[in-house]
Amino acid sequence: MKPLVIAGNWKSNKTTADALRWLQDFKNHIGSFPSYITVVLCVPFTLLYTVKEKIRVYSLPIVLGAQNVSPFPDGAETGEESARMVRDLADWVIIGHSERRKNFGETDEVLAKKVEQAKGAGLQIIYCVPDDHTRIPYGVDVAAYEPVWAIGSGEADTSANANMVIAAIKAASQVKQVLYGGSVTAANVASFVGEPSIDGVLPGGASLDPEKFADLITNAR
Ligand code: PEP
């Protein structure tokens, strides 16, 4: 079996109370799954500590990710979280999500600095790209192909097209694993991970509900 990454992205959602409820429900719904699947849960900075503690207490088979990182090291950068601070709590980080490119003006230059910082701190990076033409900085091991029109729209790409784009991304870069993201659900996940070039998925909306996320993991096996 090829290694699979399932990376849930909570985006800008959930209070501490919401997160605690989610974790309890997820614990009750998730069965055991094979070790070739790595489940990453990418939560807002405000929840990293709480979720990390509960993953430990409940012995949940998931690892923790952040959704952003500063392009600068520790220092006078008000409102930013440096890679060293993120690494203190998380193992993974999403960089270059299309929502950050579009709503926060993050350019390829800024994203390359974020990758450099994250890599230096020992974070595993999921670098999002909307197509097979977007440059992926050196040092990225895992990328995610996320067509902008499919994100949060309920309209996923076809698994055949996603497979083709992902094969092209791999051919044009040094990236070893590429995930698909864009309206992935428990109902369509098997079609994506069944494709030869697709190494996992990045569900946003479907990770917000603990039962749906647990079902999605079950169906990916
Ligand atoms: C995402 O969070 O990157 C994403 C693809 O969201 P959704 O699954 O809701 O489309």
Short mmCIF file of C-alpha atoms and ligand atoms in Angstrom, two decimals:
data_model
loop_
_atom_site.label_atom_id
_atom_site.label_comp_id
_atom_site.label_asym_id
_atom_site.label_seq_id
_atom_site.Cartn_x
_atom_site.Cartn_y
_atom_site.Cartn_z
CA MET A 1 0.00 0.00 0.00
CA LYS A 2 1.32 3.47 -0.85
CA PRO A 3 1.58 5.95 2.05
CA LEU A 4 -1.44 8.26 2.22
CA VAL A 5 -1.79 11.65 3.92
CA ILE A 6 -5.23 12.88 4.97
CA ALA A 7 -4.92 16.48 6.10
CA GLY A 8 -8.01 18.11 7.59
CA ASN A 9 -8.09 21.90 7.45
CA TRP A 10 -10.35 23.65 9.95
CA LYS A 11 -9.55 27.07 8.43
CA SER A 12 -10.80 29.97 10.60
CA ASN A 13 -13.34 27.94 12.59
CA LYS A 14 -13.95 26.70 16.13
CA THR A 15 -13.62 28.02 19.64
CA THR A 16 -11.89 26.01 22.35
CA ALA A 17 -15.24 24.53 23.45
CA ASP A 18 -16.05 23.54 19.84
CA ALA A 19 -12.65 21.89 19.46
CA LEU A 20 -13.02 19.92 22.70
CA ARG A 21 -16.42 18.62 21.58
CA TRP A 22 -15.00 17.69 18.16
CA LEU A 23 -12.14 15.74 19.74
CA GLN A 24 -14.43 13.82 22.07
CA ASP A 25 -16.79 12.90 19.19
CA PHE A 26 -13.91 12.00 16.90
CA LYS A 27 -12.48 9.71 19.59
CA ASN A 28 -15.83 7.92 19.75
CA HIS A 29 -16.10 7.48 15.98
CA ILE A 30 -12.61 6.79 14.72
CA GLY A 31 -11.72 3.12 14.51
CA SER A 32 -8.21 1.85 14.03
CA PHE A 33 -6.72 2.50 10.62
CA PRO A 34 -3.58 1.13 8.96
CA SER A 35 -0.19 2.73 9.52
CA TYR A 36 0.21 3.66 5.83
CA ILE A 37 -2.33 6.46 6.51
CA THR A 38 -1.09 9.62 8.23
CA VAL A 39 -3.92 11.84 9.49
CA VAL A 40 -2.95 15.47 10.01
CA LEU A 41 -5.34 17.94 11.63
CA CYS A 42 -4.55 21.57 10.76
CA VAL A 43 -6.14 23.90 13.30
CA PRO A 44 -6.00 27.64 14.03
CA PHE A 45 -3.07 28.86 16.18
CA THR A 46 -5.46 29.55 19.06
CA LEU A 47 -6.28 25.83 19.32
CA LEU A 48 -2.87 24.23 18.83
CA TYR A 49 -2.07 23.77 22.51
CA THR A 50 -5.52 22.48 23.49
CA VAL A 51 -5.72 20.04 20.58
CA LYS A 52 -2.15 18.84 21.16
CA GLU A 53 -2.97 18.05 24.79
CA LYS A 54 -6.16 16.15 23.90
CA ILE A 55 -4.43 14.15 21.16
CA ARG A 56 -2.03 13.00 23.91
CA VAL A 57 -4.67 12.37 26.57
CA TYR A 58 -6.98 10.46 24.20
CA SER A 59 -4.06 8.76 22.38
CA LEU A 60 -5.61 9.80 19.07
CA PRO A 61 -3.79 8.44 15.97
CA ILE A 62 -3.42 11.89 14.42
CA VAL A 63 -0.71 14.52 14.14
CA LEU A 64 -1.09 18.24 14.47
CA GLY A 65 -0.62 20.91 11.84
CA ALA A 66 -0.84 24.70 11.66
CA GLN A 67 -2.29 26.61 8.71
CA ASN A 68 0.29 29.36 8.39
CA VAL A 69 3.73 30.47 9.55
CA SER A 70 5.65 33.73 9.55
CA PRO A 71 8.14 34.37 6.74
CA PHE A 72 10.43 35.87 9.43
CA PRO A 73 12.37 34.32 12.31
CA ASP A 74 11.64 35.23 15.97
CA GLY A 75 11.71 38.98 16.46
CA ALA A 76 9.81 42.26 16.20
CA GLU A 77 6.95 40.99 13.98
CA THR A 78 3.75 41.86 15.83
CA GLY A 79 0.95 39.38 15.24
CA GLU A 80 3.10 36.73 13.57
CA GLU A 81 3.98 33.19 14.70
CA SER A 82 7.55 32.22 13.81
CA ALA A 83 8.37 28.72 12.59
CA ARG A 84 10.15 27.99 15.89
CA MET A 85 6.97 28.91 17.80
CA VAL A 86 4.81 26.79 15.49
CA ARG A 87 7.21 23.82 15.75
CA ASP A 88 6.86 24.02 19.53
CA LEU A 89 3.27 22.79 19.12
CA ALA A 90 2.82 21.35 15.62
CA ASP A 91 4.61 18.88 13.34
CA TRP A 92 3.09 20.04 10.05
CA VAL A 93 2.15 23.34 8.43
CA ILE A 94 0.09 24.33 5.39
CA ILE A 95 1.80 26.99 3.26
CA GLY A 96 0.40 28.75 0.21
CA HIS A 97 -3.28 27.94 0.59
CA SER A 98 -5.22 29.80 -2.13
CA GLU A 99 -7.18 31.67 0.55
CA ARG A 100 -3.90 33.14 1.81
CA ARG A 101 -2.70 33.94 -1.70
CA LYS A 102 -6.01 35.66 -2.55
CA ASN A 103 -7.17 37.26 0.73
CA PHE A 104 -3.78 38.09 2.27
CA GLY A 105 -1.77 38.86 -0.86
CA GLU A 106 0.83 36.16 -0.28
CA THR A 107 3.19 36.08 -3.25
CA ASP A 108 5.55 33.33 -4.42
CA GLU A 109 8.42 35.35 -2.86
CA VAL A 110 6.76 35.50 0.58
CA LEU A 111 5.79 31.83 0.35
CA ALA A 112 9.36 30.84 -0.47
CA LYS A 113 10.48 32.62 2.74
CA LYS A 114 7.82 30.76 4.73
CA VAL A 115 9.04 27.46 3.31
CA GLU A 116 12.63 28.34 4.23
CA GLN A 117 11.60 29.19 7.82
CA ALA A 118 9.38 26.11 8.21
CA LYS A 119 11.99 23.79 6.76
CA GLY A 120 14.66 25.26 9.07
CA ALA A 121 12.44 24.62 12.10
CA GLY A 122 11.81 21.00 11.08
CA LEU A 123 8.16 21.35 10.12
CA GLN A 124 6.63 19.06 7.48
CA ILE A 125 5.19 21.33 4.81
CA ILE A 126 2.04 20.89 2.75
CA TYR A 127 2.50 23.41 -0.07
CA CYS A 128 -0.74 24.22 -1.91
CA VAL A 129 -0.82 25.02 -5.62
CA PRO A 130 -3.83 25.73 -7.83
CA ASP A 131 -2.37 24.07 -10.96
CA ASP A 132 0.72 22.42 -12.39
CA HIS A 133 2.31 25.73 -13.47
CA THR A 134 2.78 27.29 -10.02
CA ARG A 135 6.35 27.20 -8.75
CA ILE A 136 7.02 24.99 -5.74
CA PRO A 137 9.98 26.14 -3.62
CA TYR A 138 12.92 23.81 -3.05
CA GLY A 139 12.58 21.81 0.16
CA VAL A 140 8.88 21.00 -0.12
CA ASP A 141 8.21 17.27 0.25
CA VAL A 142 4.41 17.28 0.15
CA ALA A 143 2.27 19.46 -2.13
CA ALA A 144 -1.48 19.73 -2.57
CA TYR A 145 -3.18 20.37 -5.90
CA GLU A 146 -6.20 22.52 -5.08
CA PRO A 147 -8.11 23.99 -8.05
CA VAL A 148 -9.57 27.26 -6.75
CA TRP A 149 -13.03 26.62 -8.19
CA ALA A 150 -13.32 23.33 -6.29
CA ILE A 151 -12.48 24.73 -2.83
CA GLY A 152 -15.57 24.95 -0.66
CA SER A 153 -17.85 24.77 -3.73
CA GLY A 154 -19.18 21.25 -3.34
CA GLU A 155 -17.87 20.55 -6.86
CA ALA A 156 -14.77 18.40 -6.81
CA ASP A 157 -12.43 17.90 -9.75
CA THR A 158 -12.70 14.50 -11.42
CA SER A 159 -10.27 12.00 -9.98
CA ALA A 160 -8.90 11.34 -13.50
CA ASN A 161 -8.10 15.02 -14.09
CA ALA A 162 -6.66 15.45 -10.58
CA ASN A 163 -4.46 12.42 -11.23
CA MET A 164 -3.22 13.92 -14.50
CA VAL A 165 -2.42 17.34 -12.97
CA ILE A 166 -0.70 15.71 -9.99
CA ALA A 167 1.43 13.52 -12.28
CA ALA A 168 2.47 16.73 -14.10
CA ILE A 169 3.30 18.46 -10.78
CA LYS A 170 5.52 15.53 -9.80
CA ALA A 171 7.23 15.50 -13.20
CA ALA A 172 7.99 19.24 -12.96
CA SER A 173 9.22 19.34 -9.33
CA GLN A 174 11.17 17.45 -6.69
CA VAL A 175 7.99 16.85 -4.66
CA LYS A 176 7.48 13.23 -3.65
CA GLN A 177 3.88 13.24 -2.43
CA VAL A 178 0.99 15.28 -3.84
CA LEU A 179 -2.49 15.43 -2.31
CA TYR A 180 -5.74 16.51 -3.91
CA GLY A 181 -7.93 19.17 -2.23
CA GLY A 182 -11.28 20.63 -3.27
CA SER A 183 -14.65 19.44 -1.94
CA VAL A 184 -13.35 16.04 -0.83
CA THR A 185 -15.93 14.08 1.18
CA ALA A 186 -16.39 10.62 2.65
CA ALA A 187 -18.35 9.80 -0.50
CA ASN A 188 -15.65 10.70 -3.08
CA VAL A 189 -12.37 10.15 -1.18
CA ALA A 190 -11.90 6.57 -2.42
CA SER A 191 -11.97 7.69 -6.05
CA PHE A 192 -9.11 10.14 -5.42
CA VAL A 193 -6.82 7.94 -3.34
CA GLY A 194 -7.43 5.08 -5.79
CA GLU A 195 -5.63 7.02 -8.53
CA PRO A 196 -1.97 6.04 -8.99
CA SER A 197 -0.43 9.53 -8.68
CA ILE A 198 -2.59 10.87 -5.82
CA ASP A 199 -1.02 10.42 -2.37
CA GLY A 200 -3.85 11.66 -0.17
CA VAL A 201 -6.39 14.43 0.27
CA LEU A 202 -6.82 17.81 1.96
CA PRO A 203 -10.46 18.18 3.08
CA GLY A 204 -11.63 21.48 4.53
CA GLY A 205 -15.39 21.45 5.07
CA ALA A 206 -15.49 17.68 5.58
CA SER A 207 -13.03 17.93 8.49
CA LEU A 208 -15.27 20.25 10.53
CA ASP A 209 -17.65 17.45 11.50
CA PRO A 210 -15.92 14.70 13.50
CA GLU A 211 -18.19 11.91 12.23
CA LYS A 212 -17.80 12.94 8.58
CA PHE A 213 -14.03 13.21 9.00
CA ALA A 214 -13.84 9.77 10.67
CA ASP A 215 -15.96 8.31 7.83
CA LEU A 216 -13.69 9.95 5.27
CA ILE A 217 -10.64 8.29 6.88
CA THR A 218 -12.42 4.93 6.98
CA ASN A 219 -13.38 5.18 3.30
CA ALA A 220 -9.83 6.09 2.26
CA ARG A 221 -8.47 2.70 3.34
C1 PEP B 1 -9.29 23.31 1.75
O1 PEP B 1 -9.50 23.59 2.92
O2 PEP B 1 -8.19 23.48 1.24
C2 PEP B 1 -10.38 22.78 0.95
C3 PEP B 1 -10.10 22.19 -0.18
O3 PEP B 1 -11.68 22.95 1.42
P1 PEP B 1 -12.97 22.11 0.98
O4 PEP B 1 -12.65 20.65 1.22
O5 PEP B 1 -14.05 22.60 1.88
O6 PEP B 1 -13.24 22.35 -0.46
#
